[in-house]
Amino acid sequence: IKLWDISRLNQMNYFGDFSDDSSFIASGSSSSSSSSKGITGKKRSVKDINKPHNEISDLLFPKKIGGMGKNNKKQYLQYSGHAGPVYSTSLSPYYDLLLSASEDHTIRLWSVELNKLLCSYRETSVIWDVNWCNRGHYFGSASYDKLGRVYCTERTFPIRVLAGHLSDVNTVKFHSNCHILGTGSSDTTVQLWDMRSGDVCRIFNSIHTAPVHTIAFSPDGKTVASAGEDNKIILWDIQSGCHIAIFKGHTSSIWSLDFSVEGSLLASSSSDGTVCIWDTSDPYNNDINSLCTTYYTKNTNVYNVQFGWTNLLFAGGVYKSHL
């Protein structure tokens, strides 16, 4: 994992996604770029030039950036595209496509293999999050305009518009069956949506007291976890709609959650510079023993955490050096 030093880059980086096979890291930054980097060393990047939308349009200008790696090999490529900070990225299940969501009101679909822009999806406001369905083809978005949306790669307009939240939709995540989409909002609620009808089928509320930043579905599909600015993690039973556990341990906002492959562990990352591992093998055991271990960083806001297929845990964040 490469943690970017903001004293050198002079920008904020948002770590968006890790591939399940541990081969790629996708991230975005406040310099209007999103990138996909192979952990083995190759990096592919999509970067914007600071010009209005009508000037950059969908033009693509590949060029070398960065420095040179070992044996004088190019480390990564750069492309123009977005006209604002990139807040979220998502790799497709087959790692051939990359989604990037930006403040410029667009989602862009990139070919990882061809290093080219394939399509641009325009919305009416800032887009905070984007997430692929685990079967590919479909993806969801979360936006400042209080709406969630569902797209397919064959069309440039949403096939579902999910209206029901009373404030920003901050996060979006597909259930493993791909028939349910979960959204978390600044209105402190988590809502589940039926993709076949576009209607809300569950609303989880009255427990969170601050905006929800992240949600995660358990591998068995029976539980959804949510967390945000109130520093606590809540496990919800999807069938009954009731909360079954509350985990407390972080001292600042929680930005990311992910279940292990077998679902017995839950990882969380926070602005307090820690990654916590929680025991979810018995989610009804709501006590401090649910916290298995805590990993500390020197001075890093950890924005993303994700288990790979082999339960190798990745975490990404931004190191803040003291000037």
GROMACS .gro file of N, CA, C and O in nm, residues 11 34 93 129 228:
model
   20
   11GLN      N    1  -0.198   1.792  -0.200
   11GLN     CA    2  -0.334   1.756  -0.236
   11GLN      C    3  -0.384   1.650  -0.140
   11GLN      O    4  -0.308   1.587  -0.070
   34SER      N    5  -0.809   1.040  -1.062
   34SER     CA    6  -0.831   0.908  -1.006
   34SER      C    7  -0.726   0.817  -1.065
   34SER      O    8  -0.683   0.836  -1.178
   93PRO      N    9  -1.572  -0.601  -1.095
   93PRO     CA   10  -1.536  -0.733  -1.044
   93PRO      C   11  -1.429  -0.803  -1.126
   93PRO      O   12  -1.358  -0.890  -1.074
  129ASP      N   13  -2.006   0.897  -0.373
  129ASP     CA   14  -1.966   0.756  -0.373
  129ASP      C   15  -2.020   0.686  -0.496
  129ASP      O   16  -2.123   0.725  -0.553
  228GLY      N   17  -2.035   0.611   1.106
  228GLY     CA   18  -2.019   0.748   1.057
  228GLY      C   19  -1.959   0.840   1.160
  228GLY      O   20  -1.868   0.803   1.233
   0.00000   0.00000   0.00000
